[in-house]
Amino acid sequence: MQILLNDIIKDNKVHTKKGELADYIPELTKANPNALGICVYDLENNVYLAGDFNTKFTIQSVSKVIILTCALMDKGREIVFSKVGTEPSADPFNSIIKLETRHSHKPLNPFINAGAIVCTSLVNGNNANKKFRRVLDMIRIMADNPNIDINYHVFQSEKLTGNTNRAIAYYLKGANIIEEDVEDVLDAYFKLCSIEATVEDVAKMAAVIGNKGISPWSNEEIVPPNVCKVLMAIMMTCGLYNASGEFAVNVGFPAKSGVGGCIMSVVPNKMGIAVIGPALDDNGNSVAGLKVLESLSQKLELSMF
Ligand code: GLU
């Protein structure tokens, strides 16, 4: 495995040149566009690291997986899916258009911004800090790393420039989908996007999901198995923005990407995988990260189909 990963990183490094860093906030343009790293964490607790695996990044939309985890654990499936749908979207992640045109005003799914903001409102905690702590603590447990925290500069910029997210959240409050204080919900959401991690942290989180919610290192149940099933189904259908179908065809396992350049992937009952490659394609997915996962899926025959 180690040799395979070293080779895959080396062979795909060239693709980092084909993308652009996210630039909606200055902080993200400070990343190294040529970085490419991977961690595979298998269910026998073997850890494989290759390339720029020490790179720290903000998890951005990868946090949406853990926000959904907490919303489902705190409020249950019925309440969560009465306020957010389970259908893929062909629109960009921060699109607002369907909120008005859909009869129910429900966001299409938990992984577009509108859906993740609704899920943040459903996480336990009656203020921004409590909601944030609820999800941060879950991330720390799932990654087995108590030192994970936010990048404060990224949080400040997200908050300062997050006007589209603000518009989405106030619209949803007006439509009675969000019941909580909008600024509290947004504050928690911006903080969760700004959590800093490494590929090893994210691969361990993915391994828990792929192991039916049981941590492979302690054998404790961290997430209920029925929640993991929902997470993987939505990752499979909605995890790669408006390129989720293509990813299902070319790679074939559940994943969630973020504009920081990380892609979290779950190979059910086998392993958790995380890649980092901050240069993104037009859909907001790591260009080289996608290629790495495609190679790995082919070489190890990991597609679920
Ligand atoms: N902070 C970003 C936003 O909410 C996250 C985008 C992403 O990673 O998809 O706009």
PDB file of C-alpha atoms and ligand atoms in Angstrom:
ATOM      1  CA  MET A   1       0.000   0.000   0.000  1.00  0.00           C
ATOM      2  CA  GLN A   2       2.731   2.471   0.977  1.00  0.00           C
ATOM      3  CA  ILE A   3       4.588   2.062  -2.327  1.00  0.00           C
ATOM      4  CA  LEU A   4       1.340   2.326  -4.273  1.00  0.00           C
ATOM      5  CA  LEU A   5       0.419   5.588  -2.527  1.00  0.00           C
ATOM      6  CA  ASN A   6       3.893   7.071  -3.074  1.00  0.00           C
ATOM      7  CA  ASP A   7       3.630   6.240  -6.789  1.00  0.00           C
ATOM      8  CA  ILE A   8       0.094   7.579  -7.145  1.00  0.00           C
ATOM      9  CA  ILE A   9       1.054  10.889  -5.522  1.00  0.00           C
ATOM     10  CA  LYS A  10       4.158  11.185  -7.714  1.00  0.00           C
ATOM     11  CA  ASP A  11       2.237  10.369 -10.909  1.00  0.00           C
ATOM     12  CA  ASN A  12      -0.587  12.806 -10.204  1.00  0.00           C
ATOM     13  CA  LYS A  13       1.394  15.772  -8.887  1.00  0.00           C
ATOM     14  CA  VAL A  14       1.322  17.294 -12.377  1.00  0.00           C
ATOM     15  CA  HIS A  15      -2.456  17.789 -12.085  1.00  0.00           C
ATOM     16  CA  THR A  16      -2.016  20.317  -9.259  1.00  0.00           C
ATOM     17  CA  LYS A  17      -0.943  22.759 -12.000  1.00  0.00           C
ATOM     18  CA  LYS A  18      -4.344  22.510 -13.668  1.00  0.00           C
ATOM     19  CA  GLY A  19      -6.418  24.103 -10.925  1.00  0.00           C
ATOM     20  CA  GLU A  20      -6.789  27.370  -9.027  1.00  0.00           C
ATOM     21  CA  LEU A  21      -6.872  28.100  -5.300  1.00  0.00           C
ATOM     22  CA  ALA A  22     -10.209  29.197  -3.845  1.00  0.00           C
ATOM     23  CA  ASP A  23      -9.962  32.976  -3.658  1.00  0.00           C
ATOM     24  CA  TYR A  24     -13.268  34.172  -2.185  1.00  0.00           C
ATOM     25  CA  ILE A  25     -11.269  35.014   0.951  1.00  0.00           C
ATOM     26  CA  PRO A  26      -7.584  36.073   0.951  1.00  0.00           C
ATOM     27  CA  GLU A  27      -6.611  33.454   3.575  1.00  0.00           C
ATOM     28  CA  LEU A  28      -7.258  30.549   1.212  1.00  0.00           C
ATOM     29  CA  THR A  29      -4.917  32.000  -1.428  1.00  0.00           C
ATOM     30  CA  LYS A  30      -2.028  31.522   1.014  1.00  0.00           C
ATOM     31  CA  ALA A  31      -2.177  27.721   0.533  1.00  0.00           C
ATOM     32  CA  ASN A  32       0.475  25.971  -1.556  1.00  0.00           C
ATOM     33  CA  PRO A  33      -1.276  25.151  -4.863  1.00  0.00           C
ATOM     34  CA  ASN A  34       1.238  22.387  -5.627  1.00  0.00           C
ATOM     35  CA  ALA A  35       0.693  20.469  -2.398  1.00  0.00           C
ATOM     36  CA  LEU A  36      -0.677  16.942  -2.745  1.00  0.00           C
ATOM     37  CA  GLY A  37      -0.997  14.514   0.156  1.00  0.00           C
ATOM     38  CA  ILE A  38      -2.980  11.470   1.187  1.00  0.00           C
ATOM     39  CA  CYS A  39      -3.811   9.358   4.229  1.00  0.00           C
ATOM     40  CA  VAL A  40      -5.415   5.921   4.144  1.00  0.00           C
ATOM     41  CA  TYR A  41      -6.656   4.600   7.488  1.00  0.00           C
ATOM     42  CA  ASP A  42      -7.843   1.017   7.229  1.00  0.00           C
ATOM     43  CA  LEU A  43     -10.103  -0.787   9.644  1.00  0.00           C
ATOM     44  CA  GLU A  44      -7.185  -2.819  11.072  1.00  0.00           C
ATOM     45  CA  ASN A  45      -5.710   0.510  12.248  1.00  0.00           C
ATOM     46  CA  ASN A  46      -2.961   0.687   9.674  1.00  0.00           C
ATOM     47  CA  VAL A  47      -2.123   4.277   8.724  1.00  0.00           C
ATOM     48  CA  TYR A  48      -0.508   5.051   5.373  1.00  0.00           C
ATOM     49  CA  LEU A  49       0.697   8.572   4.616  1.00  0.00           C
ATOM     50  CA  ALA A  50       2.189   9.870   1.384  1.00  0.00           C
ATOM     51  CA  GLY A  51       3.149  13.183  -0.245  1.00  0.00           C
ATOM     52  CA  ASP A  52       2.422  16.432   1.593  1.00  0.00           C
ATOM     53  CA  PHE A  53       0.478  14.739   4.359  1.00  0.00           C
ATOM     54  CA  ASN A  54       1.602  17.313   6.941  1.00  0.00           C
ATOM     55  CA  THR A  55      -0.211  20.127   5.124  1.00  0.00           C
ATOM     56  CA  LYS A  56      -2.796  21.795   7.369  1.00  0.00           C
ATOM     57  CA  PHE A  57      -5.978  23.007   5.712  1.00  0.00           C
ATOM     58  CA  THR A  58      -9.417  24.256   6.699  1.00  0.00           C
ATOM     59  CA  ILE A  59     -11.954  21.505   6.219  1.00  0.00           C
ATOM     60  CA  GLN A  60     -14.620  23.867   4.797  1.00  0.00           C
ATOM     61  CA  SER A  61     -17.498  21.812   3.373  1.00  0.00           C
ATOM     62  CA  VAL A  62     -16.142  18.545   4.770  1.00  0.00           C
ATOM     63  CA  SER A  63     -17.567  19.887   8.059  1.00  0.00           C
ATOM     64  CA  LYS A  64     -21.042  19.459   6.515  1.00  0.00           C
ATOM     65  CA  VAL A  65     -20.735  15.692   7.038  1.00  0.00           C
ATOM     66  CA  ILE A  66     -20.211  16.104  10.774  1.00  0.00           C
ATOM     67  CA  ILE A  67     -22.836  18.848  11.039  1.00  0.00           C
ATOM     68  CA  LEU A  68     -25.320  16.375   9.500  1.00  0.00           C
ATOM     69  CA  THR A  69     -24.058  13.652  11.863  1.00  0.00           C
ATOM     70  CA  CYS A  70     -24.811  15.823  14.904  1.00  0.00           C
ATOM     71  CA  ALA A  71     -28.174  17.045  13.539  1.00  0.00           C
ATOM     72  CA  LEU A  72     -29.288  13.435  12.968  1.00  0.00           C
ATOM     73  CA  MET A  73     -28.058  12.313  16.395  1.00  0.00           C
ATOM     74  CA  ASP A  74     -29.620  15.309  18.163  1.00  0.00           C
ATOM     75  CA  LYS A  75     -32.963  15.633  16.391  1.00  0.00           C
ATOM     76  CA  GLY A  76     -33.513  12.342  14.531  1.00  0.00           C
ATOM     77  CA  ARG A  77     -34.103  11.587  10.888  1.00  0.00           C
ATOM     78  CA  GLU A  78     -37.750  12.652  10.732  1.00  0.00           C
ATOM     79  CA  ILE A  79     -37.190  16.206  11.971  1.00  0.00           C
ATOM     80  CA  VAL A  80     -33.979  16.693   9.956  1.00  0.00           C
ATOM     81  CA  PHE A  81     -35.567  15.578   6.678  1.00  0.00           C
ATOM     82  CA  SER A  82     -38.687  17.615   7.319  1.00  0.00           C
ATOM     83  CA  LYS A  83     -36.433  20.667   6.906  1.00  0.00           C
ATOM     84  CA  VAL A  84     -33.864  19.576   4.318  1.00  0.00           C
ATOM     85  CA  GLY A  85     -34.167  17.203   1.344  1.00  0.00           C
ATOM     86  CA  THR A  86     -32.040  14.296   0.127  1.00  0.00           C
ATOM     87  CA  GLU A  87     -31.824  15.094  -3.589  1.00  0.00           C
ATOM     88  CA  PRO A  88     -28.687  16.063  -5.526  1.00  0.00           C
ATOM     89  CA  SER A  89     -28.419  19.563  -6.938  1.00  0.00           C
ATOM     90  CA  ALA A  90     -27.101  20.586 -10.329  1.00  0.00           C
ATOM     91  CA  ASP A  91     -26.624  24.160  -9.107  1.00  0.00           C
ATOM     92  CA  PRO A  92     -23.492  25.559  -7.429  1.00  0.00           C
ATOM     93  CA  PHE A  93     -23.061  24.873  -3.701  1.00  0.00           C
ATOM     94  CA  ASN A  94     -24.055  28.376  -2.625  1.00  0.00           C
ATOM     95  CA  SER A  95     -27.005  28.743  -4.981  1.00  0.00           C
ATOM     96  CA  ILE A  96     -30.103  30.397  -3.596  1.00  0.00           C
ATOM     97  CA  ILE A  97     -32.420  30.010  -6.583  1.00  0.00           C
ATOM     98  CA  LYS A  98     -34.212  26.748  -5.718  1.00  0.00           C
ATOM     99  CA  LEU A  99     -35.162  27.927  -2.240  1.00  0.00           C
ATOM    100  CA  GLU A 100     -37.851  30.162  -3.647  1.00  0.00           C
ATOM    101  CA  THR A 101     -38.977  28.028  -6.553  1.00  0.00           C
ATOM    102  CA  ARG A 102     -39.385  24.782  -4.597  1.00  0.00           C
ATOM    103  CA  HIS A 103     -42.834  24.579  -3.086  1.00  0.00           C
ATOM    104  CA  SER A 104     -41.622  23.533   0.381  1.00  0.00           C
ATOM    105  CA  HIS A 105     -38.662  26.013   0.374  1.00  0.00           C
ATOM    106  CA  LYS A 106     -36.601  23.133   1.777  1.00  0.00           C
ATOM    107  CA  PRO A 107     -32.929  23.134   0.641  1.00  0.00           C
ATOM    108  CA  LEU A 108     -32.301  20.223  -1.737  1.00  0.00           C
ATOM    109  CA  ASN A 109     -29.778  18.408   0.448  1.00  0.00           C
ATOM    110  CA  PRO A 110     -27.574  18.812   3.564  1.00  0.00           C
ATOM    111  CA  PHE A 111     -24.369  19.362   1.553  1.00  0.00           C
ATOM    112  CA  ILE A 112     -25.277  22.544  -0.296  1.00  0.00           C
ATOM    113  CA  ASN A 113     -24.742  25.622   1.878  1.00  0.00           C
ATOM    114  CA  ALA A 114     -28.466  26.183   2.451  1.00  0.00           C
ATOM    115  CA  GLY A 115     -28.906  22.604   3.693  1.00  0.00           C
ATOM    116  CA  ALA A 116     -25.823  22.712   5.910  1.00  0.00           C
ATOM    117  CA  ILE A 117     -26.976  25.988   7.468  1.00  0.00           C
ATOM    118  CA  VAL A 118     -30.360  24.371   8.250  1.00  0.00           C
ATOM    119  CA  CYS A 119     -28.570  21.345   9.768  1.00  0.00           C
ATOM    120  CA  THR A 120     -26.436  23.707  11.891  1.00  0.00           C
ATOM    121  CA  SER A 121     -29.667  25.212  13.237  1.00  0.00           C
ATOM    122  CA  LEU A 122     -30.763  21.691  14.241  1.00  0.00           C
ATOM    123  CA  VAL A 123     -27.598  20.791  16.151  1.00  0.00           C
ATOM    124  CA  ASN A 124     -28.087  20.899  19.946  1.00  0.00           C
ATOM    125  CA  GLY A 125     -27.078  24.130  21.701  1.00  0.00           C
ATOM    126  CA  ASN A 126     -29.009  27.327  22.258  1.00  0.00           C
ATOM    127  CA  ASN A 127     -26.271  29.681  21.124  1.00  0.00           C
ATOM    128  CA  ALA A 128     -23.492  29.875  18.533  1.00  0.00           C
ATOM    129  CA  ASN A 129     -20.767  28.676  20.843  1.00  0.00           C
ATOM    130  CA  LYS A 130     -22.686  25.646  22.120  1.00  0.00           C
ATOM    131  CA  LYS A 131     -23.588  24.540  18.591  1.00  0.00           C
ATOM    132  CA  PHE A 132     -20.006  25.001  17.452  1.00  0.00           C
ATOM    133  CA  ARG A 133     -18.677  23.063  20.470  1.00  0.00           C
ATOM    134  CA  ARG A 134     -21.132  20.212  19.868  1.00  0.00           C
ATOM    135  CA  VAL A 135     -19.773  19.642  16.340  1.00  0.00           C
ATOM    136  CA  LEU A 136     -16.128  20.420  17.198  1.00  0.00           C
ATOM    137  CA  ASP A 137     -16.214  17.852  20.023  1.00  0.00           C
ATOM    138  CA  MET A 138     -17.650  15.251  17.646  1.00  0.00           C
ATOM    139  CA  ILE A 139     -14.883  16.024  15.108  1.00  0.00           C
ATOM    140  CA  ARG A 140     -12.235  15.667  17.834  1.00  0.00           C
ATOM    141  CA  ILE A 141     -13.669  12.314  18.916  1.00  0.00           C
ATOM    142  CA  MET A 142     -14.047  10.992  15.363  1.00  0.00           C
ATOM    143  CA  ALA A 143     -10.485  12.050  14.497  1.00  0.00           C
ATOM    144  CA  ASP A 144      -9.137  10.945  17.877  1.00  0.00           C
ATOM    145  CA  ASN A 145      -7.384  14.301  18.139  1.00  0.00           C
ATOM    146  CA  PRO A 146      -8.289  16.669  21.026  1.00  0.00           C
ATOM    147  CA  ASN A 147      -6.102  19.434  19.552  1.00  0.00           C
ATOM    148  CA  ILE A 148      -8.192  20.136  16.459  1.00  0.00           C
ATOM    149  CA  ASP A 149      -9.325  23.777  16.459  1.00  0.00           C
ATOM    150  CA  ILE A 150     -10.299  26.642  14.176  1.00  0.00           C
ATOM    151  CA  ASN A 151      -8.104  28.875  12.087  1.00  0.00           C
ATOM    152  CA  TYR A 152      -9.191  32.204  13.495  1.00  0.00           C
ATOM    153  CA  HIS A 153      -8.144  34.268  10.456  1.00  0.00           C
ATOM    154  CA  VAL A 154     -10.178  32.088   8.115  1.00  0.00           C
ATOM    155  CA  PHE A 155     -13.162  32.350  10.457  1.00  0.00           C
ATOM    156  CA  GLN A 156     -12.916  36.145  10.543  1.00  0.00           C
ATOM    157  CA  SER A 157     -12.810  36.331   6.734  1.00  0.00           C
ATOM    158  CA  GLU A 158     -15.664  33.846   6.318  1.00  0.00           C
ATOM    159  CA  LYS A 159     -17.754  35.966   8.650  1.00  0.00           C
ATOM    160  CA  LEU A 160     -16.809  39.232   7.010  1.00  0.00           C
ATOM    161  CA  THR A 161     -17.469  38.093   3.445  1.00  0.00           C
ATOM    162  CA  GLY A 162     -20.229  35.508   3.940  1.00  0.00           C
ATOM    163  CA  ASN A 163     -23.047  37.638   2.584  1.00  0.00           C
ATOM    164  CA  THR A 164     -24.516  35.004   0.273  1.00  0.00           C
ATOM    165  CA  ASN A 165     -24.686  32.575   3.196  1.00  0.00           C
ATOM    166  CA  ARG A 166     -26.285  35.345   5.245  1.00  0.00           C
ATOM    167  CA  ALA A 167     -28.900  35.919   2.510  1.00  0.00           C
ATOM    168  CA  ILE A 168     -29.618  32.170   2.358  1.00  0.00           C
ATOM    169  CA  ALA A 169     -30.010  31.925   6.133  1.00  0.00           C
ATOM    170  CA  TYR A 170     -32.340  34.923   6.429  1.00  0.00           C
ATOM    171  CA  TYR A 171     -34.451  33.608   3.540  1.00  0.00           C
ATOM    172  CA  LEU A 172     -34.777  30.262   5.340  1.00  0.00           C
ATOM    173  CA  LYS A 173     -35.710  32.038   8.568  1.00  0.00           C
ATOM    174  CA  GLY A 174     -38.417  33.934   6.655  1.00  0.00           C
ATOM    175  CA  ALA A 175     -39.688  30.628   5.266  1.00  0.00           C
ATOM    176  CA  ASN A 176     -39.834  29.179   8.829  1.00  0.00           C
ATOM    177  CA  ILE A 177     -37.313  26.467   8.011  1.00  0.00           C
ATOM    178  CA  ILE A 178     -34.777  27.930  10.429  1.00  0.00           C
ATOM    179  CA  GLU A 179     -36.305  28.540  13.851  1.00  0.00           C
ATOM    180  CA  GLU A 180     -33.204  29.611  15.739  1.00  0.00           C
ATOM    181  CA  ASP A 181     -31.392  32.951  15.841  1.00  0.00           C
ATOM    182  CA  VAL A 182     -29.867  33.419  12.368  1.00  0.00           C
ATOM    183  CA  GLU A 183     -26.665  35.133  13.503  1.00  0.00           C
ATOM    184  CA  ASP A 184     -25.984  32.362  16.027  1.00  0.00           C
ATOM    185  CA  VAL A 185     -26.464  29.704  13.351  1.00  0.00           C
ATOM    186  CA  LEU A 186     -24.224  31.554  10.876  1.00  0.00           C
ATOM    187  CA  ASP A 187     -21.514  32.133  13.452  1.00  0.00           C
ATOM    188  CA  ALA A 188     -21.389  28.411  14.238  1.00  0.00           C
ATOM    189  CA  TYR A 189     -21.459  27.529  10.507  1.00  0.00           C
ATOM    190  CA  PHE A 190     -18.570  29.905   9.656  1.00  0.00           C
ATOM    191  CA  LYS A 191     -16.505  28.547  12.562  1.00  0.00           C
ATOM    192  CA  LEU A 192     -17.118  24.960  11.465  1.00  0.00           C
ATOM    193  CA  CYS A 193     -15.939  25.750   7.908  1.00  0.00           C
ATOM    194  CA  SER A 194     -12.748  27.174   9.472  1.00  0.00           C
ATOM    195  CA  ILE A 195     -11.716  24.084  11.429  1.00  0.00           C
ATOM    196  CA  GLU A 196      -8.126  23.171  10.649  1.00  0.00           C
ATOM    197  CA  ALA A 197      -7.046  19.548  10.204  1.00  0.00           C
ATOM    198  CA  THR A 198      -4.666  17.197   8.415  1.00  0.00           C
ATOM    199  CA  VAL A 199      -5.399  14.275   6.086  1.00  0.00           C
ATOM    200  CA  GLU A 200      -4.792  11.870   8.961  1.00  0.00           C
ATOM    201  CA  ASP A 201      -7.543  13.547  11.034  1.00  0.00           C
ATOM    202  CA  VAL A 202     -10.017  13.421   8.155  1.00  0.00           C
ATOM    203  CA  ALA A 203      -9.150   9.834   7.139  1.00  0.00           C
ATOM    204  CA  LYS A 204      -9.840   8.678  10.700  1.00  0.00           C
ATOM    205  CA  MET A 205     -13.218  10.438  10.676  1.00  0.00           C
ATOM    206  CA  ALA A 206     -14.012   8.674   7.402  1.00  0.00           C
ATOM    207  CA  ALA A 207     -12.872   5.317   8.825  1.00  0.00           C
ATOM    208  CA  VAL A 208     -15.389   5.663  11.673  1.00  0.00           C
ATOM    209  CA  ILE A 209     -18.195   6.273   9.166  1.00  0.00           C
ATOM    210  CA  GLY A 210     -17.049   3.306   7.044  1.00  0.00           C
ATOM    211  CA  ASN A 211     -16.930   1.074  10.130  1.00  0.00           C
ATOM    212  CA  LYS A 212     -20.643   1.595  10.941  1.00  0.00           C
ATOM    213  CA  GLY A 213     -19.803   4.309  13.463  1.00  0.00           C
ATOM    214  CA  ILE A 214     -17.408   2.226  15.561  1.00  0.00           C
ATOM    215  CA  SER A 215     -13.949   3.666  16.083  1.00  0.00           C
ATOM    216  CA  PRO A 216     -11.420   1.108  14.787  1.00  0.00           C
ATOM    217  CA  TRP A 217      -8.883   2.144  17.449  1.00  0.00           C
ATOM    218  CA  SER A 218     -11.100   1.719  20.541  1.00  0.00           C
ATOM    219  CA  ASN A 219     -14.018  -0.378  19.293  1.00  0.00           C
ATOM    220  CA  GLU A 220     -16.449   2.120  20.799  1.00  0.00           C
ATOM    221  CA  GLU A 221     -19.579   3.205  18.987  1.00  0.00           C
ATOM    222  CA  ILE A 222     -19.212   6.922  18.257  1.00  0.00           C
ATOM    223  CA  VAL A 223     -21.969   7.356  15.666  1.00  0.00           C
ATOM    224  CA  PRO A 224     -25.094   5.148  15.395  1.00  0.00           C
ATOM    225  CA  PRO A 225     -24.904   2.762  12.395  1.00  0.00           C
ATOM    226  CA  ASN A 226     -28.182   4.022  10.897  1.00  0.00           C
ATOM    227  CA  VAL A 227     -26.748   7.576  10.873  1.00  0.00           C
ATOM    228  CA  CYS A 228     -23.638   6.309   9.024  1.00  0.00           C
ATOM    229  CA  LYS A 229     -25.872   4.756   6.365  1.00  0.00           C
ATOM    230  CA  VAL A 230     -27.558   8.101   5.741  1.00  0.00           C
ATOM    231  CA  LEU A 231     -24.207   9.944   5.674  1.00  0.00           C
ATOM    232  CA  MET A 232     -22.751   7.561   3.090  1.00  0.00           C
ATOM    233  CA  ALA A 233     -25.871   7.697   0.903  1.00  0.00           C
ATOM    234  CA  ILE A 234     -25.818  11.492   0.822  1.00  0.00           C
ATOM    235  CA  MET A 235     -22.043  11.606   0.315  1.00  0.00           C
ATOM    236  CA  MET A 236     -22.496   9.259  -2.641  1.00  0.00           C
ATOM    237  CA  THR A 237     -25.239  11.329  -4.286  1.00  0.00           C
ATOM    238  CA  CYS A 238     -24.353  14.896  -3.255  1.00  0.00           C
ATOM    239  CA  GLY A 239     -20.768  14.948  -1.912  1.00  0.00           C
ATOM    240  CA  LEU A 240     -18.846  16.404  -4.835  1.00  0.00           C
ATOM    241  CA  TYR A 241     -20.990  19.471  -5.575  1.00  0.00           C
ATOM    242  CA  ASN A 242     -22.388  19.345  -9.096  1.00  0.00           C
ATOM    243  CA  ALA A 243     -19.841  16.691 -10.116  1.00  0.00           C
ATOM    244  CA  SER A 244     -21.190  13.973  -7.815  1.00  0.00           C
ATOM    245  CA  GLY A 245     -22.457  11.761 -10.647  1.00  0.00           C
ATOM    246  CA  GLU A 246     -19.124  11.889 -12.448  1.00  0.00           C
ATOM    247  CA  PHE A 247     -17.318  10.915  -9.235  1.00  0.00           C
ATOM    248  CA  ALA A 248     -19.679   7.962  -8.746  1.00  0.00           C
ATOM    249  CA  VAL A 249     -18.824   6.769 -12.258  1.00  0.00           C
ATOM    250  CA  ASN A 250     -15.053   7.353 -12.110  1.00  0.00           C
ATOM    251  CA  VAL A 251     -14.323   6.535  -8.456  1.00  0.00           C
ATOM    252  CA  GLY A 252     -17.408   4.846  -7.009  1.00  0.00           C
ATOM    253  CA  PHE A 253     -17.471   5.367  -3.247  1.00  0.00           C
ATOM    254  CA  PRO A 254     -18.959   8.019  -0.905  1.00  0.00           C
ATOM    255  CA  ALA A 255     -16.978  11.248  -0.538  1.00  0.00           C
ATOM    256  CA  LYS A 256     -17.253  14.899   0.470  1.00  0.00           C
ATOM    257  CA  SER A 257     -15.051  17.689  -0.797  1.00  0.00           C
ATOM    258  CA  GLY A 258     -14.342  21.176   0.516  1.00  0.00           C
ATOM    259  CA  VAL A 259     -12.924  24.316  -1.101  1.00  0.00           C
ATOM    260  CA  GLY A 260      -9.844  24.072   1.129  1.00  0.00           C
ATOM    261  CA  GLY A 261      -8.845  21.228  -1.238  1.00  0.00           C
ATOM    262  CA  CYS A 262      -9.625  18.224   0.954  1.00  0.00           C
ATOM    263  CA  ILE A 263     -11.707  15.264  -0.193  1.00  0.00           C
ATOM    264  CA  MET A 264     -12.894  12.894   2.552  1.00  0.00           C
ATOM    265  CA  SER A 265     -13.754   9.415   1.239  1.00  0.00           C
ATOM    266  CA  VAL A 266     -15.268   6.319   2.773  1.00  0.00           C
ATOM    267  CA  VAL A 267     -14.784   2.828   1.388  1.00  0.00           C
ATOM    268  CA  PRO A 268     -17.449   0.992   3.407  1.00  0.00           C
ATOM    269  CA  ASN A 269     -16.105  -1.815   5.622  1.00  0.00           C
ATOM    270  CA  LYS A 270     -12.574  -1.212   4.294  1.00  0.00           C
ATOM    271  CA  MET A 271     -11.002   2.191   4.926  1.00  0.00           C
ATOM    272  CA  GLY A 272     -11.192   5.943   5.330  1.00  0.00           C
ATOM    273  CA  ILE A 273      -9.232   8.073   2.863  1.00  0.00           C
ATOM    274  CA  ALA A 274      -8.425  11.792   2.834  1.00  0.00           C
ATOM    275  CA  VAL A 275      -6.560  13.717   0.160  1.00  0.00           C
ATOM    276  CA  ILE A 276      -5.416  17.334   0.146  1.00  0.00           C
ATOM    277  CA  GLY A 277      -4.673  19.300  -2.997  1.00  0.00           C
ATOM    278  CA  PRO A 278      -5.688  22.965  -2.691  1.00  0.00           C
ATOM    279  CA  ALA A 279      -5.830  23.679  -6.473  1.00  0.00           C
ATOM    280  CA  LEU A 280      -9.494  23.335  -7.479  1.00  0.00           C
ATOM    281  CA  ASP A 281     -11.429  22.735 -10.695  1.00  0.00           C
ATOM    282  CA  ASP A 282     -14.420  24.826 -11.789  1.00  0.00           C
ATOM    283  CA  ASN A 283     -16.782  22.817  -9.582  1.00  0.00           C
ATOM    284  CA  GLY A 284     -14.698  23.517  -6.451  1.00  0.00           C
ATOM    285  CA  ASN A 285     -13.155  20.030  -6.206  1.00  0.00           C
ATOM    286  CA  SER A 286      -9.416  19.343  -5.832  1.00  0.00           C
ATOM    287  CA  VAL A 287      -8.185  18.621  -9.367  1.00  0.00           C
ATOM    288  CA  ALA A 288      -5.278  16.404  -8.366  1.00  0.00           C
ATOM    289  CA  GLY A 289      -7.216  14.948  -5.422  1.00  0.00           C
ATOM    290  CA  LEU A 290      -9.844  13.610  -7.824  1.00  0.00           C
ATOM    291  CA  LYS A 291      -7.147  12.030  -9.999  1.00  0.00           C
ATOM    292  CA  VAL A 292      -5.486  10.419  -6.968  1.00  0.00           C
ATOM    293  CA  LEU A 293      -8.779   8.873  -5.853  1.00  0.00           C
ATOM    294  CA  GLU A 294      -9.519   7.690  -9.368  1.00  0.00           C
ATOM    295  CA  SER A 295      -6.122   5.935  -9.593  1.00  0.00           C
ATOM    296  CA  LEU A 296      -6.461   4.402  -6.148  1.00  0.00           C
ATOM    297  CA  SER A 297      -9.987   3.173  -6.865  1.00  0.00           C
ATOM    298  CA  GLN A 298      -8.854   1.558 -10.116  1.00  0.00           C
ATOM    299  CA  LYS A 299      -5.670  -0.013  -8.737  1.00  0.00           C
ATOM    300  CA  LEU A 300      -7.377  -1.509  -5.659  1.00  0.00           C
ATOM    301  CA  GLU A 301     -10.786  -2.053  -7.299  1.00  0.00           C
ATOM    302  CA  LEU A 302     -12.538   0.000  -4.663  1.00  0.00           C
ATOM    303  CA  SER A 303     -15.628   1.054  -6.619  1.00  0.00           C
ATOM    304  CA  MET A 304     -18.783  -0.148  -4.895  1.00  0.00           C
ATOM    305  CA  PHE A 305     -20.371  -0.802  -8.263  1.00  0.00           C
TER     306      PHE A 305
HETATM  307  N1  GLU B   1     -16.983  28.468   3.590  1.00  0.00           N
HETATM  308  C1  GLU B   1     -17.533  28.079   2.339  1.00  0.00           C
HETATM  309  C2  GLU B   1     -18.915  28.642   2.170  1.00  0.00           C
HETATM  310  O1  GLU B   1     -19.767  28.409   2.980  1.00  0.00           O
HETATM  311  C3  GLU B   1     -17.514  26.589   2.209  1.00  0.00           C
HETATM  312  C4  GLU B   1     -17.620  26.212   0.816  1.00  0.00           C
HETATM  313  C5  GLU B   1     -17.222  24.800   0.510  1.00  0.00           C
HETATM  314  O2  GLU B   1     -16.224  24.253   0.987  1.00  0.00           O
HETATM  315  O3  GLU B   1     -17.968  24.250  -0.308  1.00  0.00           O
HETATM  316  O4  GLU B   1     -19.158  29.348   1.223  1.00  0.00           O
END
